């Protein structure tokens, strides 16, 4: 990435999003000589894929323009915040591939200065202590069509406000007894400017400042001032804050701050079949509906990591969706496409039979084992080849055999010949059945020794190729197949999003049979099981001798199809 300042006469490169265009314009005009952004999570939950969009944008812009991006915890609400979240957020930002160097900050670092800003506003006659209850404040605020009414406490003298605010700070007043409000305009067309609350009493322990404070600034009062203290040039946030911008600017215009950052809003990421509200994700965790924040079905970065997603795929996805000024919902198939595309290039291939059916090759010598050569990754010749043992008794997928094949079923059935991948042509001769259930328990075949490696010297063709594993050499594993956590395309539109949960989002298969080389898979390793999808060894559930694989994504690419249809 270049870190050069754009040339004064150069137009923004084609395809540059509107935020980067603003940044380029500011550098060209000399309004700024360097760029400083920030990512400001509230430590009240784990980061999700929507946050990844914001991280890629903020850290990405800093990187591209040779600037810096701060990681700032927006920890102004002691009731909901937790050190576990602070730690997970740092881990996730790093995992995604970004670095804040020594620019790690907390809004709580600035509590003294924020308090001084509040005092400054009071001294300027621009803030007052108000004893109206929360309901009264709401009622006085008016509506979009009706102006608000002034609080009876609005015009109390500065000295009295200073005294009362000091008593609030000292803990002499109870939670909810009063609040500090900015004195702006109760008739403003923007409800955010109708004397917003800027400090409230909350006698709660804060995870960093302990019991030092019992008054806490509101988000609106803290955010812009923190930006100004840190010298942020571009304060990028999601669209729901557009109506807060006049307030953001009002505070900065009315306080003696070191600079006035520019707030810019963009559309948040919404994904089909996905919930991206921390409150709702927390509910899933608390109610035990998922296996924690890092459940592989969760849209959290911790969940994606455990499932086997790569940071590269998530970054590519964030590049692809772009940055716009209008809200929309992205098809989750696009995210799945990004991970598939990434792993196609680098995941080694292996054979794994998830629902095993025994197959005996009647004319294969008893006790003989051949090592057959298999390609590790057809997309990457440098990945080389490996040896896979072949013997008389194998496992194939139950789905790859039908005693009575339906029309167009080209896999194995009585009398039919198919290819075993990297091995031989085989023909099904008979089946053995479980006397109790009547189900096929074993398929008997013969093989053609002349087809070793997978081709017939006489040029005869077969219509399908099956994967297999030698029974005597197979390693056992548990394989977890995931489907979408929600069955509804727009779960957030349901009256109760929990009603939209997909009851079949997790399918646990035990006794799966893998080729022996997979015994040494390490937690986090990713592999393509041929014909099945991409899988990752679960770092939490796997133990020495017990392999648990997560399916990252299947092979069928619905997004590629959608794109083709579009073209
Ligand atoms: P939620 O609505 O899930 O509680 P939040 O916006 O309150 O999320 P924060 O921790 O405040 O969560 O978010 C940190 C940053 O990430 C903010 O700047 C916010 O705008 C951004 N962000 C949050 N969700 C999304 C999303 N879906 N798409 C893009 N950016 C997001
Ligand atoms: Mg927020």
CSV table of N, CA, C and O in Angstrom, one decimal, residues 350-353 357-359 372 388 390 394-402 409-413 416-428 443 445 453-454 462-470 515 529-532:
chain,number,residue,atom,x,y,z
A,350,UNK,N,-8.1,-33.8,1.0
A,350,UNK,CA,-8.0,-35.1,1.7
A,350,UNK,C,-9.3,-35.9,1.4
A,350,UNK,O,-10.3,-35.3,1.0
A,351,UNK,N,-9.3,-37.2,1.7
A,351,UNK,CA,-10.6,-38.0,1.5
A,351,UNK,C,-11.1,-38.3,2.9
A,351,UNK,O,-10.4,-38.7,3.8
A,352,UNK,N,-12.4,-38.1,3.1
A,352,UNK,CA,-13.0,-38.3,4.3
A,352,UNK,C,-14.4,-38.8,4.0
A,352,UNK,O,-15.1,-38.3,3.2
A,353,UNK,N,-14.8,-39.9,4.7
A,353,UNK,CA,-16.1,-40.5,4.5
A,353,UNK,C,-16.9,-40.2,5.7
A,353,UNK,O,-16.6,-40.6,6.8
A,357,UNK,N,-20.1,-46.5,4.6
A,357,UNK,CA,-20.7,-47.8,4.1
A,357,UNK,C,-19.5,-48.7,3.7
A,357,UNK,O,-18.6,-48.3,3.0
A,358,UNK,N,-19.5,-49.9,4.3
A,358,UNK,CA,-18.3,-50.8,4.0
A,358,UNK,C,-18.4,-51.3,2.6
A,358,UNK,O,-19.5,-51.7,2.0
A,359,UNK,N,-17.3,-51.4,1.9
A,359,UNK,CA,-17.2,-51.9,0.6
A,359,UNK,C,-16.0,-52.9,0.5
A,359,UNK,O,-14.9,-52.6,0.9
A,372,UNK,N,-1.1,-45.3,-2.9
A,372,UNK,CA,-1.5,-44.7,-4.1
A,372,UNK,C,-1.2,-43.2,-4.0
A,372,UNK,O,-1.4,-42.6,-2.9
A,388,UNK,N,-1.7,-42.5,-0.2
A,388,UNK,CA,-2.9,-42.9,0.5
A,388,UNK,C,-3.0,-44.4,0.4
A,388,UNK,O,-3.0,-45.0,-0.7
A,390,UNK,N,-4.4,-48.2,0.1
A,390,UNK,CA,-5.6,-48.8,-0.5
A,390,UNK,C,-5.6,-50.3,-0.1
A,390,UNK,O,-4.5,-50.9,-0.1
A,394,UNK,N,-12.9,-51.1,2.2
A,394,UNK,CA,-12.9,-49.7,2.2
A,394,UNK,C,-14.2,-49.2,2.8
A,394,UNK,O,-15.1,-49.9,3.0
A,395,UNK,N,-14.2,-47.8,3.0
A,395,UNK,CA,-15.5,-47.2,3.3
A,395,UNK,C,-15.7,-46.2,2.1
A,395,UNK,O,-14.8,-45.5,1.6
A,396,UNK,N,-17.0,-46.2,1.7
A,396,UNK,CA,-17.5,-45.1,0.8
A,396,UNK,C,-18.7,-44.4,1.5
A,396,UNK,O,-19.1,-44.9,2.5
A,397,UNK,N,-19.1,-43.3,0.9
A,397,UNK,CA,-20.3,-42.6,1.5
A,397,UNK,C,-21.6,-43.5,1.2
A,397,UNK,O,-21.8,-44.0,0.1
A,398,UNK,N,-22.4,-43.5,2.2
A,398,UNK,CA,-23.7,-44.2,2.0
A,398,UNK,C,-24.5,-43.6,0.8
A,398,UNK,O,-25.1,-44.3,0.1
A,399,UNK,N,-24.3,-42.3,0.6
A,399,UNK,CA,-25.0,-41.6,-0.4
A,399,UNK,C,-24.5,-42.0,-1.8
A,399,UNK,O,-25.1,-41.7,-2.8
A,400,UNK,N,-23.3,-42.6,-1.9
A,400,UNK,CA,-22.7,-43.0,-3.1
A,400,UNK,C,-23.1,-44.3,-3.6
A,400,UNK,O,-22.6,-44.8,-4.6
A,401,UNK,N,-24.1,-45.0,-2.9
A,401,UNK,CA,-24.6,-46.3,-3.3
A,401,UNK,C,-26.1,-46.3,-3.2
A,401,UNK,O,-26.7,-45.8,-2.3
A,402,UNK,N,-26.8,-46.8,-4.3
A,402,UNK,CA,-28.2,-47.1,-4.2
A,402,UNK,C,-28.5,-48.5,-4.8
A,402,UNK,O,-28.0,-48.8,-5.9
A,409,UNK,N,-29.0,-41.5,-11.7
A,409,UNK,CA,-28.1,-41.8,-10.6
A,409,UNK,C,-26.9,-42.5,-11.2
A,409,UNK,O,-27.0,-43.6,-11.7
A,410,UNK,N,-25.7,-41.8,-11.2
A,410,UNK,CA,-24.5,-42.3,-11.9
A,410,UNK,C,-23.5,-42.9,-10.9
A,410,UNK,O,-22.5,-43.3,-11.4
A,411,UNK,N,-23.8,-42.9,-9.7
A,411,UNK,CA,-22.9,-43.4,-8.7
A,411,UNK,C,-23.0,-44.9,-8.6
A,411,UNK,O,-23.6,-45.5,-9.6
A,412,UNK,N,-22.6,-45.6,-7.5
A,412,UNK,CA,-22.5,-47.0,-7.5
A,412,UNK,C,-23.9,-47.6,-7.3
A,412,UNK,O,-24.7,-47.2,-6.5
A,413,UNK,N,-24.2,-48.7,-8.1
A,413,UNK,CA,-25.4,-49.5,-7.9
A,413,UNK,C,-25.1,-50.9,-8.5
A,413,UNK,O,-24.1,-51.0,-9.3
A,416,UNK,N,-23.1,-51.6,-11.9
A,416,UNK,CA,-22.5,-50.4,-12.4
A,416,UNK,C,-21.0,-50.3,-12.1
A,416,UNK,O,-20.6,-50.8,-11.0
A,417,UNK,N,-20.3,-49.7,-13.0
A,417,UNK,CA,-18.9,-49.5,-12.8
A,417,UNK,C,-18.6,-48.0,-12.5
A,417,UNK,O,-19.1,-47.1,-13.2
A,418,UNK,N,-17.8,-47.7,-11.5
A,418,UNK,CA,-17.4,-46.3,-11.2
A,418,UNK,C,-15.9,-46.3,-10.9
A,418,UNK,O,-15.2,-47.4,-10.7
A,419,UNK,N,-15.3,-45.1,-10.7
A,419,UNK,CA,-13.9,-45.0,-10.4
A,419,UNK,C,-13.8,-44.6,-8.9
A,419,UNK,O,-14.6,-43.9,-8.4
A,420,UNK,N,-12.8,-45.3,-8.3
A,420,UNK,CA,-12.4,-44.8,-6.9
A,420,UNK,C,-11.2,-43.9,-7.1
A,420,UNK,O,-10.2,-44.2,-7.8
A,421,UNK,N,-11.4,-42.7,-6.6
A,421,UNK,CA,-10.4,-41.6,-6.8
A,421,UNK,C,-9.0,-42.1,-6.6
A,421,UNK,O,-8.7,-42.7,-5.5
A,422,UNK,N,-8.1,-41.8,-7.5
A,422,UNK,CA,-6.7,-42.1,-7.5
A,422,UNK,C,-6.4,-43.6,-7.4
A,422,UNK,O,-5.3,-44.1,-7.2
A,423,UNK,N,-7.5,-44.5,-7.6
A,423,UNK,CA,-7.3,-45.9,-7.4
A,423,UNK,C,-7.7,-46.7,-8.7
A,423,UNK,O,-7.0,-46.7,-9.7
A,424,UNK,N,-8.8,-47.4,-8.6
A,424,UNK,CA,-9.2,-48.3,-9.7
A,424,UNK,C,-10.7,-48.1,-10.1
A,424,UNK,O,-11.4,-47.5,-9.3
A,425,UNK,N,-11.0,-48.7,-11.2
A,425,UNK,CA,-12.4,-48.9,-11.5
A,425,UNK,C,-13.0,-50.1,-10.7
A,425,UNK,O,-12.3,-51.1,-10.6
A,426,UNK,N,-14.1,-49.9,-10.2
A,426,UNK,CA,-14.8,-51.1,-9.5
A,426,UNK,C,-16.2,-51.3,-10.1
A,426,UNK,O,-16.8,-50.3,-10.5
A,427,UNK,N,-16.7,-52.5,-10.0
A,427,UNK,CA,-18.0,-52.8,-10.4
A,427,UNK,C,-18.7,-53.5,-9.3
A,427,UNK,O,-18.2,-54.4,-8.6
A,428,UNK,N,-19.9,-53.1,-9.0
A,428,UNK,CA,-20.7,-53.6,-7.9
A,428,UNK,C,-21.3,-55.0,-8.3
A,428,UNK,O,-22.0,-55.1,-9.3
A,443,UNK,N,-21.2,-53.6,0.6
A,443,UNK,CA,-21.3,-53.7,-0.9
A,443,UNK,C,-20.1,-54.5,-1.3
A,443,UNK,O,-19.0,-54.3,-0.9
A,445,UNK,N,-17.7,-55.7,-4.5
A,445,UNK,CA,-17.4,-55.3,-5.8
A,445,UNK,C,-16.2,-56.1,-6.3
A,445,UNK,O,-15.6,-56.9,-5.6
A,453,UNK,N,-4.6,-46.1,-10.8
A,453,UNK,CA,-4.4,-44.6,-11.1
A,453,UNK,C,-5.6,-44.0,-11.6
A,453,UNK,O,-5.7,-42.7,-11.5
A,454,UNK,N,-6.6,-44.8,-12.1
A,454,UNK,CA,-7.9,-44.2,-12.4
A,454,UNK,C,-8.3,-44.1,-13.9
A,454,UNK,O,-9.2,-43.4,-14.2
A,462,UNK,N,-16.2,-44.1,-17.2
A,462,UNK,CA,-17.2,-44.2,-16.1
A,462,UNK,C,-17.8,-42.8,-15.9
A,462,UNK,O,-17.2,-41.8,-16.1
A,463,UNK,N,-19.0,-42.8,-15.3
A,463,UNK,CA,-19.7,-41.5,-15.1
A,463,UNK,C,-19.4,-40.9,-13.8
A,463,UNK,O,-19.8,-39.8,-13.6
A,464,UNK,N,-18.8,-41.6,-12.8
A,464,UNK,CA,-18.6,-40.9,-11.6
A,464,UNK,C,-17.3,-41.5,-10.9
A,464,UNK,O,-16.9,-42.6,-11.1
A,465,UNK,N,-16.8,-40.6,-10.0
A,465,UNK,CA,-15.6,-40.9,-9.2
A,465,UNK,C,-16.0,-40.7,-7.7
A,465,UNK,O,-16.5,-39.6,-7.4
A,466,UNK,N,-15.7,-41.7,-7.0
A,466,UNK,CA,-16.1,-41.7,-5.5
A,466,UNK,C,-14.8,-41.5,-4.7
A,466,UNK,O,-13.8,-42.1,-5.0
A,467,UNK,N,-15.0,-40.9,-3.6
A,467,UNK,CA,-13.9,-40.9,-2.6
A,467,UNK,C,-14.1,-42.0,-1.7
A,467,UNK,O,-15.2,-42.6,-1.6
A,468,UNK,N,-13.0,-42.4,-1.0
A,468,UNK,CA,-13.0,-43.7,-0.2
A,468,UNK,C,-11.9,-43.6,0.9
A,468,UNK,O,-11.0,-42.7,0.8
A,469,UNK,N,-12.0,-44.5,1.8
A,469,UNK,CA,-10.9,-44.6,2.8
A,469,UNK,C,-10.7,-46.0,3.1
A,469,UNK,O,-11.7,-46.8,3.2
A,470,UNK,N,-9.5,-46.5,3.3
A,470,UNK,CA,-9.2,-47.9,3.6
A,470,UNK,C,-9.6,-48.1,5.1
A,470,UNK,O,-9.2,-47.4,6.0
A,515,UNK,N,-8.9,-40.3,5.9
A,515,UNK,CA,-7.6,-40.9,5.5
A,515,UNK,C,-6.6,-40.7,6.6
A,515,UNK,O,-6.6,-39.7,7.3
A,529,UNK,N,-12.2,-31.7,2.4
A,529,UNK,CA,-12.6,-33.0,2.2
A,529,UNK,C,-13.2,-33.1,0.8
A,529,UNK,O,-14.2,-32.5,0.6
A,530,UNK,N,-12.6,-33.9,0.0
A,530,UNK,CA,-13.0,-33.9,-1.4
A,530,UNK,C,-14.5,-34.2,-1.5
A,530,UNK,O,-15.1,-35.1,-0.9
A,531,UNK,N,-15.2,-33.5,-2.4
A,531,UNK,CA,-16.6,-33.6,-2.7
A,531,UNK,C,-17.5,-33.1,-1.5
A,531,UNK,O,-18.7,-33.2,-1.7
A,532,UNK,N,-16.9,-32.7,-0.4
A,532,UNK,CA,-17.8,-32.4,0.8
A,532,UNK,C,-17.7,-30.9,1.1
A,532,UNK,O,-18.8,-30.3,1.4
